[in-house]
Coordinates of C-alpha atoms in Angstrom, one line a residue:
X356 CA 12.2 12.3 0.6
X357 CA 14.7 13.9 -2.0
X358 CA 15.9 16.8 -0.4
X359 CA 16.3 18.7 -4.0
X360 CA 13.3 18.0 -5.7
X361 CA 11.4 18.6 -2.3
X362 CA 13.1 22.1 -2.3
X363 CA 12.5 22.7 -6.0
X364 CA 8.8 22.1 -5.7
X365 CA 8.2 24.0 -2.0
X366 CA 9.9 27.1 -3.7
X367 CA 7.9 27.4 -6.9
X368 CA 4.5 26.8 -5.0
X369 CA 1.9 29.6 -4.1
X370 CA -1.7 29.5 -3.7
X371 CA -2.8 30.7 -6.8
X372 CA -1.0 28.0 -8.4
X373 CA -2.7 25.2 -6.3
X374 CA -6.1 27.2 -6.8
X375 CA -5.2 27.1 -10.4
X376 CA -4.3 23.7 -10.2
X377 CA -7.6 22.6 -8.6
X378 CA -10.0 24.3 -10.6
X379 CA -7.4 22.0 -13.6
X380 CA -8.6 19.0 -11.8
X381 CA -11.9 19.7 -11.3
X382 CA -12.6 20.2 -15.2
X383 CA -12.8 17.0 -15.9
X384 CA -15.9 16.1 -14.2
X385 CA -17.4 19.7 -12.5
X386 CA -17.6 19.0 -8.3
X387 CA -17.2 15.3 -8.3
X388 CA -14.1 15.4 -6.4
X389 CA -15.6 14.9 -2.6
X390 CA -12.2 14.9 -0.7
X391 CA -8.6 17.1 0.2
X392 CA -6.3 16.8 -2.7
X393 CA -3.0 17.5 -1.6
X394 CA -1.0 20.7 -2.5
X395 CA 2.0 18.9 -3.0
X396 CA 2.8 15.2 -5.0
X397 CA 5.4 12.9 -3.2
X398 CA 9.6 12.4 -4.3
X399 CA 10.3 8.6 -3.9
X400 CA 14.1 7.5 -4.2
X401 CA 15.0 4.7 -6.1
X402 CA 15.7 3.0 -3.0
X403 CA 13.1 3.5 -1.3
X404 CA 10.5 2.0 -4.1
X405 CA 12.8 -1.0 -4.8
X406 CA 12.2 -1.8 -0.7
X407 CA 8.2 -1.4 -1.2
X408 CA 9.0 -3.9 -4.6
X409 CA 10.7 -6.4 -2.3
X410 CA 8.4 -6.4 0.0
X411 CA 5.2 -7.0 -2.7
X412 CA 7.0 -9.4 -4.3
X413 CA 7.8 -11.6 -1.2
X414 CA 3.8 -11.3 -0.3
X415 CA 2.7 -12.0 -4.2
X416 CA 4.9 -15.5 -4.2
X417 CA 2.7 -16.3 -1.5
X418 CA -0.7 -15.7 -3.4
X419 CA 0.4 -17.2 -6.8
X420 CA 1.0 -19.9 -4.4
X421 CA -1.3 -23.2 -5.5
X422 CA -2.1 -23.9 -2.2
X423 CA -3.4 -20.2 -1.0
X424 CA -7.2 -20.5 -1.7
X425 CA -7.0 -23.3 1.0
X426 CA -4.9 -21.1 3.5
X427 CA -7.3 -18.5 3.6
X428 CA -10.5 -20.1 2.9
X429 CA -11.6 -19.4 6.5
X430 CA -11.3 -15.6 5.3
X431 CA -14.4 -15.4 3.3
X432 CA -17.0 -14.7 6.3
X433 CA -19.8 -17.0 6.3
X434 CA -22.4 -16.5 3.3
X435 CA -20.3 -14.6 2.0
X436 CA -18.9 -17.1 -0.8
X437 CA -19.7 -16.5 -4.2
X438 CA -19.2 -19.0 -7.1
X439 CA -17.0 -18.4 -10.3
X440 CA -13.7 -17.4 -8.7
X441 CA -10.7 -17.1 -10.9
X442 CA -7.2 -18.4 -9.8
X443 CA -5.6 -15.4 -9.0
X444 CA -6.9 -11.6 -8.2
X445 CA -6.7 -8.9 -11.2
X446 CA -5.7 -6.3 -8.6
X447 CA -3.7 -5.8 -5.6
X448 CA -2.8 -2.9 -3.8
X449 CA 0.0 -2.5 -1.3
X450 CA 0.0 0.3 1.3
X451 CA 3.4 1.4 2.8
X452 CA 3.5 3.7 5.9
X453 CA 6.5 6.1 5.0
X454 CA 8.3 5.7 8.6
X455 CA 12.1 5.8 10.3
X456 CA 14.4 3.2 10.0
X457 CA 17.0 1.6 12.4
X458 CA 19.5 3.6 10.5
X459 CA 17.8 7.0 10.6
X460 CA 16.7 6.7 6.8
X461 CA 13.6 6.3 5.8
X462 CA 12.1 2.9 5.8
X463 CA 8.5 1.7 4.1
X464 CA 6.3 -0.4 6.4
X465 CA 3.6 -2.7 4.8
X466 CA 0.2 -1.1 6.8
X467 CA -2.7 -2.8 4.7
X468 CA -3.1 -4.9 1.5
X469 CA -6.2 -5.2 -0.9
X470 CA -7.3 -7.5 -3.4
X471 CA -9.5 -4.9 -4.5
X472 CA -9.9 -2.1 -7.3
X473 CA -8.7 1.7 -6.2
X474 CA -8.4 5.0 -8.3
X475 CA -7.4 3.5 -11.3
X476 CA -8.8 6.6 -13.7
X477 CA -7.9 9.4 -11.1
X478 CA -4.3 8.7 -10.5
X479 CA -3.8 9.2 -14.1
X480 CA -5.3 12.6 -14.1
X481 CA -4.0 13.5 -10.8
X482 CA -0.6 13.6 -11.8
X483 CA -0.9 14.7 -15.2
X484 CA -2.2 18.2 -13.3
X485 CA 0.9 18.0 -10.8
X486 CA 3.2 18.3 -13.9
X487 CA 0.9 20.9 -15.7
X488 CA 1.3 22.9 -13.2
X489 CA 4.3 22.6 -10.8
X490 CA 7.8 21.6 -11.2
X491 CA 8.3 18.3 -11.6
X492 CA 11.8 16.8 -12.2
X493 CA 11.0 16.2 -16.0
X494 CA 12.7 12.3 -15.9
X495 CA 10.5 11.3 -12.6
X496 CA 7.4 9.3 -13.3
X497 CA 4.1 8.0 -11.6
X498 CA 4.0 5.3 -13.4
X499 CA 5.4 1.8 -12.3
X500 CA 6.3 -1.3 -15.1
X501 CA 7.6 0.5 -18.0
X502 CA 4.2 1.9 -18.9
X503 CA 3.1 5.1 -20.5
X504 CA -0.3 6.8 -20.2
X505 CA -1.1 4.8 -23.4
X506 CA 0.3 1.2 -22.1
X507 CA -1.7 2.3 -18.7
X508 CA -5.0 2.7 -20.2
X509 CA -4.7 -0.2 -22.6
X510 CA -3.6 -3.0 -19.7
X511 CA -6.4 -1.3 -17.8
X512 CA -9.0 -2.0 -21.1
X513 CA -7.8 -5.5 -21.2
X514 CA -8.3 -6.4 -18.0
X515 CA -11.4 -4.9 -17.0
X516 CA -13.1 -5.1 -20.7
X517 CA -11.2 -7.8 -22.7
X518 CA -13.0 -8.6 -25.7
X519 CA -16.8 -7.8 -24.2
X520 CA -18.4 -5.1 -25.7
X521 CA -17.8 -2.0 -23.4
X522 CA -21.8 -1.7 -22.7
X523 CA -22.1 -5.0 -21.3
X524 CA -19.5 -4.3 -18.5
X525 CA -20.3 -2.4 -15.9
X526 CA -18.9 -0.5 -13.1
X527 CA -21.0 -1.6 -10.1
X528 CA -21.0 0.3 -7.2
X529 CA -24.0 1.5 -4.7
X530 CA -25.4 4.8 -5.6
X531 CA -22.0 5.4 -7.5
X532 CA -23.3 9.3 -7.6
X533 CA -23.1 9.6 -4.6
X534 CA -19.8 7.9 -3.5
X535 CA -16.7 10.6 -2.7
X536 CA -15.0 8.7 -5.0
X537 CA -17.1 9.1 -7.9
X538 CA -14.8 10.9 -10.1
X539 CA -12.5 8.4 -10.0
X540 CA -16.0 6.3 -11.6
X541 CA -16.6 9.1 -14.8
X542 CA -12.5 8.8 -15.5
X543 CA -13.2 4.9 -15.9
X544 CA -15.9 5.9 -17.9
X545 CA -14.0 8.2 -20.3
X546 CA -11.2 5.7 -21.1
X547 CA -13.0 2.5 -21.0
X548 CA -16.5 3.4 -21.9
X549 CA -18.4 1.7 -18.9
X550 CA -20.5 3.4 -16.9
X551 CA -20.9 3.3 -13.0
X552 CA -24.4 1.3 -12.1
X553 CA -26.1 1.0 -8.9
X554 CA -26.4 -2.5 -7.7
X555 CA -30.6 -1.2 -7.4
X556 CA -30.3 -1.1 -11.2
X557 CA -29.3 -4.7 -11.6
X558 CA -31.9 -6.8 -12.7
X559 CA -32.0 -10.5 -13.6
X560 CA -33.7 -13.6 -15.9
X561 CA -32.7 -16.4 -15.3
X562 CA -29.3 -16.6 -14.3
X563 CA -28.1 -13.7 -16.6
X564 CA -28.0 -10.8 -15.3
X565 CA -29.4 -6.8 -17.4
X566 CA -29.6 -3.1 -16.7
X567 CA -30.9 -0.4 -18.9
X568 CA -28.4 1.5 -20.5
X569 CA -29.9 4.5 -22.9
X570 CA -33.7 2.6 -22.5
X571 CA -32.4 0.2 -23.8
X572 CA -32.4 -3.4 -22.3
X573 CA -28.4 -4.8 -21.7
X574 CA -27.2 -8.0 -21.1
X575 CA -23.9 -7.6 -18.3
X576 CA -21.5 -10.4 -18.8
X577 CA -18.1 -8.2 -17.1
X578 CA -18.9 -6.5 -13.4
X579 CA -15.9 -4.6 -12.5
X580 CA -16.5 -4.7 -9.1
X581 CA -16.8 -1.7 -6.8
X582 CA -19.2 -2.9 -4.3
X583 CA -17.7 -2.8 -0.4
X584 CA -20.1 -5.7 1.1
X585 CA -20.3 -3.7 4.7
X586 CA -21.2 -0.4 2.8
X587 CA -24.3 -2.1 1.1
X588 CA -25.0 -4.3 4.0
X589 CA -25.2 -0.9 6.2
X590 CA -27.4 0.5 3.4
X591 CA -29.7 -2.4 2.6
X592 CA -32.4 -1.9 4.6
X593 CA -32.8 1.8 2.8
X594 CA -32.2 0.7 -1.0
X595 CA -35.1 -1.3 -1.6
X596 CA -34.6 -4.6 -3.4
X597 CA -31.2 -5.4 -4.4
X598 CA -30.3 -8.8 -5.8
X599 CA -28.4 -11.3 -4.2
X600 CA -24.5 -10.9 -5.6
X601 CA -23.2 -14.0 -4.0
X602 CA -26.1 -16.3 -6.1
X603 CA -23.5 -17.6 -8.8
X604 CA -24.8 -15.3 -11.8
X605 CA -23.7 -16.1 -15.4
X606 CA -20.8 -13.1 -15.1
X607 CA -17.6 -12.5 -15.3
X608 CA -16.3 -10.7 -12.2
X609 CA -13.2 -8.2 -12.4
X610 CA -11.7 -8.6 -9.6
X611 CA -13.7 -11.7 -8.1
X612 CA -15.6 -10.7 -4.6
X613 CA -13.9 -13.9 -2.7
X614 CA -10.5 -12.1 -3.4
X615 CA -11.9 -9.1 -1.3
X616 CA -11.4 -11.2 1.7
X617 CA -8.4 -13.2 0.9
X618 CA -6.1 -11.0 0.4
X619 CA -6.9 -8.6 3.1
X620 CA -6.3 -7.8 6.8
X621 CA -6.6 -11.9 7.1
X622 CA -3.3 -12.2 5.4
X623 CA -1.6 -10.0 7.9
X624 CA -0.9 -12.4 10.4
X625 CA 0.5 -14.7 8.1
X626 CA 3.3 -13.1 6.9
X627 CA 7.0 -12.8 8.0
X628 CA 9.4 -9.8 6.7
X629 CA 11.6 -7.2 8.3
X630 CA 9.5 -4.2 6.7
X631 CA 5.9 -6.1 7.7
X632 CA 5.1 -5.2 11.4
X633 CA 3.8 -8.5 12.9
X634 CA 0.3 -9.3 13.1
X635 CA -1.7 -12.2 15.2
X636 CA -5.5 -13.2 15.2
X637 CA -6.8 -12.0 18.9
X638 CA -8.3 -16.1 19.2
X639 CA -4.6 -16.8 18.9
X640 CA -3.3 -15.1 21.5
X641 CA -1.9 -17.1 23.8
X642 CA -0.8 -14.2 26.1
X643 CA -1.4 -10.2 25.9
X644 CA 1.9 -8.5 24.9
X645 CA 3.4 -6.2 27.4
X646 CA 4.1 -4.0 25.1
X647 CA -0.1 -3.7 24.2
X648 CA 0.5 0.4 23.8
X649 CA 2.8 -0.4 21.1
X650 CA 0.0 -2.0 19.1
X651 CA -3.6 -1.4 17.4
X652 CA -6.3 -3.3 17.2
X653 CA -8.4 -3.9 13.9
X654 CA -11.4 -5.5 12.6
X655 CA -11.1 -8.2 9.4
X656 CA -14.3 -6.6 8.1
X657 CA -14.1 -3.3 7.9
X658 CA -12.7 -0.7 5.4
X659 CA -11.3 3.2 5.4
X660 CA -10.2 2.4 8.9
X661 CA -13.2 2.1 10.5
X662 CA -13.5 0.3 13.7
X663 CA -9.4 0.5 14.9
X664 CA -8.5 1.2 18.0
X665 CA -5.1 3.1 18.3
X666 CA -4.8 2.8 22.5
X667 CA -5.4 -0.5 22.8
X668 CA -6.2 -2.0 26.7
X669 CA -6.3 -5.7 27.5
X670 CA -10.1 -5.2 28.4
X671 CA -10.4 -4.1 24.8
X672 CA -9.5 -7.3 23.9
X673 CA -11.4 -9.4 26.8
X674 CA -14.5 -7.2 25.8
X675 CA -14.6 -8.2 21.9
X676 CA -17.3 -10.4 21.6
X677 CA -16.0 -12.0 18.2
X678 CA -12.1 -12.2 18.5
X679 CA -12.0 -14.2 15.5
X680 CA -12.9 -11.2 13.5
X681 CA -10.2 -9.0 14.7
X682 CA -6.3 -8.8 14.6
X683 CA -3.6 -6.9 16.8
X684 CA -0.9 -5.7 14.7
X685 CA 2.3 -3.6 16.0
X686 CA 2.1 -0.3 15.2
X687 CA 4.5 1.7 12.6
X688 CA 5.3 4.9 13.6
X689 CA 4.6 7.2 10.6
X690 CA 8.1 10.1 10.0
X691 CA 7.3 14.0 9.8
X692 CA 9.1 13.5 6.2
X693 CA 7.5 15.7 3.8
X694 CA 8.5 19.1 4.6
X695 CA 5.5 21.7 4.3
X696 CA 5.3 25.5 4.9
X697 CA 3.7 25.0 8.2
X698 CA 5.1 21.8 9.7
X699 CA 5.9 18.5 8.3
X700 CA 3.6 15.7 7.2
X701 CA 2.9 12.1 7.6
X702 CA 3.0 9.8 4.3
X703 CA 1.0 6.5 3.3
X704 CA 2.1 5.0 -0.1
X705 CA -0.1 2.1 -2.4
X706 CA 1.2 0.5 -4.7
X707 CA -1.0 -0.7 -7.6
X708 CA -0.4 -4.1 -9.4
X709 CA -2.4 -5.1 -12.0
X710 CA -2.9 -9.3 -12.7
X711 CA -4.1 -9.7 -16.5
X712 CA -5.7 -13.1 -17.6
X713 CA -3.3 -15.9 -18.4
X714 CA 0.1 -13.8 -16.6
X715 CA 2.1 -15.6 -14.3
X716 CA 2.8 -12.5 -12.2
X717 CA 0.8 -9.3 -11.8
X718 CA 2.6 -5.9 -12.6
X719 CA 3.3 -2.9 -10.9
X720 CA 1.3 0.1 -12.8
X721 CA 0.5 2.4 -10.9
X722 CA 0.4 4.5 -7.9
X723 CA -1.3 6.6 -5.1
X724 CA -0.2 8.8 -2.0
X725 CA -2.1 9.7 0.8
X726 CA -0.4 12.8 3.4
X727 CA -1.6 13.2 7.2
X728 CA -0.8 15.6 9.8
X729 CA -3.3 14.0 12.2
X730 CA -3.3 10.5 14.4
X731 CA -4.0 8.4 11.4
X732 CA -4.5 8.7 7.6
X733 CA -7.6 10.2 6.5
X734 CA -10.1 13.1 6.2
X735 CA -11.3 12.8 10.3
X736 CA -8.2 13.0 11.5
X737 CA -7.2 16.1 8.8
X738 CA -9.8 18.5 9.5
X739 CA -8.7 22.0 8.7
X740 CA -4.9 20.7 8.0
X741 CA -3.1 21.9 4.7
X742 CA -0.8 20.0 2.7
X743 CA -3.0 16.9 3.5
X744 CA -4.9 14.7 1.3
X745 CA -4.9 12.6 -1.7
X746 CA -1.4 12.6 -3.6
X747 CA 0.7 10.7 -6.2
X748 CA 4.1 9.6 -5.9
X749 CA 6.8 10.5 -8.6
X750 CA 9.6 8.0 -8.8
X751 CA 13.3 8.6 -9.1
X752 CA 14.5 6.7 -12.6

């Protein structure tokens, strides 16, 4: 996306490098990255990141909103609700497709939001190796706000630890060990010094809540929540007993569950900007568009992209036997913008904002990139592809 740091980079990279660069990574934490790092990072212009900026601000004046909870109250599926929400989410992520404009440039278009933690920990590392080892315009930075590595880790401390002693937060998760993104779970643990717990692990008295740490019994009073509810709902019947997280425990949750859902896929269809393709709830349809090929189809409850349907049919949408819990949004057609050695690839951009206690406004902090030569974004639709993968972005100053 800037033609001379693009060439810069593609000209000093070989494969020893990026085999050099990988073992780098990997040091950290010995095989615990489970997915396609990327060989290369990803150049944003200036004006390119202030569009993305924009475009989160426009959707965050709508959640600090006072009366949001009771616009998307109907998003919280049914039994899902759990007590002890705070007013606002800690986190939200943004993700841009990287696609064409109307004037040839390119153009970011909003794809999927989250009210939801990501790779926090890794996409501090990540980078860090990128500049270690290739050539990185020195004055470009992955880091959003104003913040440093330092600044990074400390927001990060406050938020998800505050003033709680670091055992008695946890980083829940189900079987954390064996989740691909599990380094991302030791990284938290090395800067914040919470460990990743299995929601088998959690036990309770009362309405506190305790899990062994060293032998040793511990209260939790901070869960920094990693738990997808459709990942241990698939998996419940195999787990054994598992308490019930939605019962209004004496904790503190970082972010809250109910924000999971609120700011989600549900939002979608509720929002209104040039760089947000437009969205409807299928029970809403009034009539099918025309155009149907020029949309996808996509379930509320779902996550990693599970479910979609990229050639959408009308019986698709007379066959779905829950219309409320799906949405039809027009498609964004990804650019061949990152030029590779053997053919260009696709780009997906998050942006990571971070919403401390008693702030009027969250913060942009952080970052993560995501680079497809396939269909869609992600490892099915990447098999045997280079140049694909996980990524950062570096910013133009």
């Amino acid at each position: 996306m800037i033609p001379f740091a693009r060439d810069r980079f593609n000209e000093g990279f070989s494969d020893d490098k990026y085999r050099a660069f990988l073992q780098a990574l990997d040091s950290a934490h010995p095989g615990a990255i489970d997915f396609r790092v990327a060989e290369t990072p990803v150049f944003v212009p200036r004006s390119f990141r202030a569009q993305m900026e924009e475009t989160c601000a426009y959707i965050l004046d709508l959640i600090a909103d006072p009366s949001f909870k009771q616009r998307t109250a109907a998003a919280i599926p049914p039994g899902l609700w759990t007590p002890g929400e705070q007013d606002y989410p800690h986190f939200v992520s943004f993700d841009f497709g990287v696609c064409t404009g109307d004037t040839g440039l390119p153009e970011p278009r909003l794809i999927e939001l989250q009210a939801f933690p990501t790779l926090f920990a890794f996409q501090v590392w990540l980078p860090e190796n990128y500049q270690a080892q290739f050539p990185i315009p020195p004055d470009y930075d992955y880091l959003l706000g104003g913040y440093d590595k330092p600044g990074y880790i400390r927001l990060l401390k406050d938020i998800i630890v505050g003033d709680v002693p670091p055992e008695e937060v946890i980083l829940l998760e189900v079987k954390p060990h064996e989740q691909k993104t599990r380094i991302d779970f030791y990284l938290t643990q090395d800067y914040l010094d919470i460990r990743p717990v299995c929601v088998t692990e959690l036990f309770a008295e009362g309405r506190e809540l305790f899990y062994f740490r060293d032998g040793r019994k511990t209260r939790v009073r901070r869960i920094y929540n990693r738990v997808i509810v459709d990942d241990l709902m698939a998996q419940k019947e195999t787990l054994g007993p598992v308490i019930d997280l939605t019962a209004g425990w004496d904790v503190e949750w970082i972010s809250h569950p109910n924000w999971f859902y609120r700011v989600s896929k549900y939002l979608l269809p509720l929002l209104h900007h040039p760089l947000i393709p437009q969205a409807y709830f299928v029970q809403d349809l009034k009539t099918v568009p025309k155009d149907l090929d020029r949309y996808v189809l996509k379930p509320l409850f779902s996550f990693a992209g599970q479910g979609v349907v990229l050639e959408v049919t009308p019986r698709h949408l007379e066959d779905l036997p829950d219309p409320e819990n799906w949405i039809l949004q027009r498609k964004a057609t990804y650019a061949d913008i990152i030029r590779t050695p053997d053919g260009p690839a696709k780009c997906e951009i998050r942006l990571m904002y971070f919403w401390k206690d008693g702030a009027l406004r969250p913060v942009p902090a952080n970052n993560l990139a995501r680079l497809s030569k396939g269909q869609m974004i992600g490892t099915r639709y990447n098999k045997d592809k280079t140049w694909v993968g996980g990524s950062a972005c570096f910013f133009e100053p």
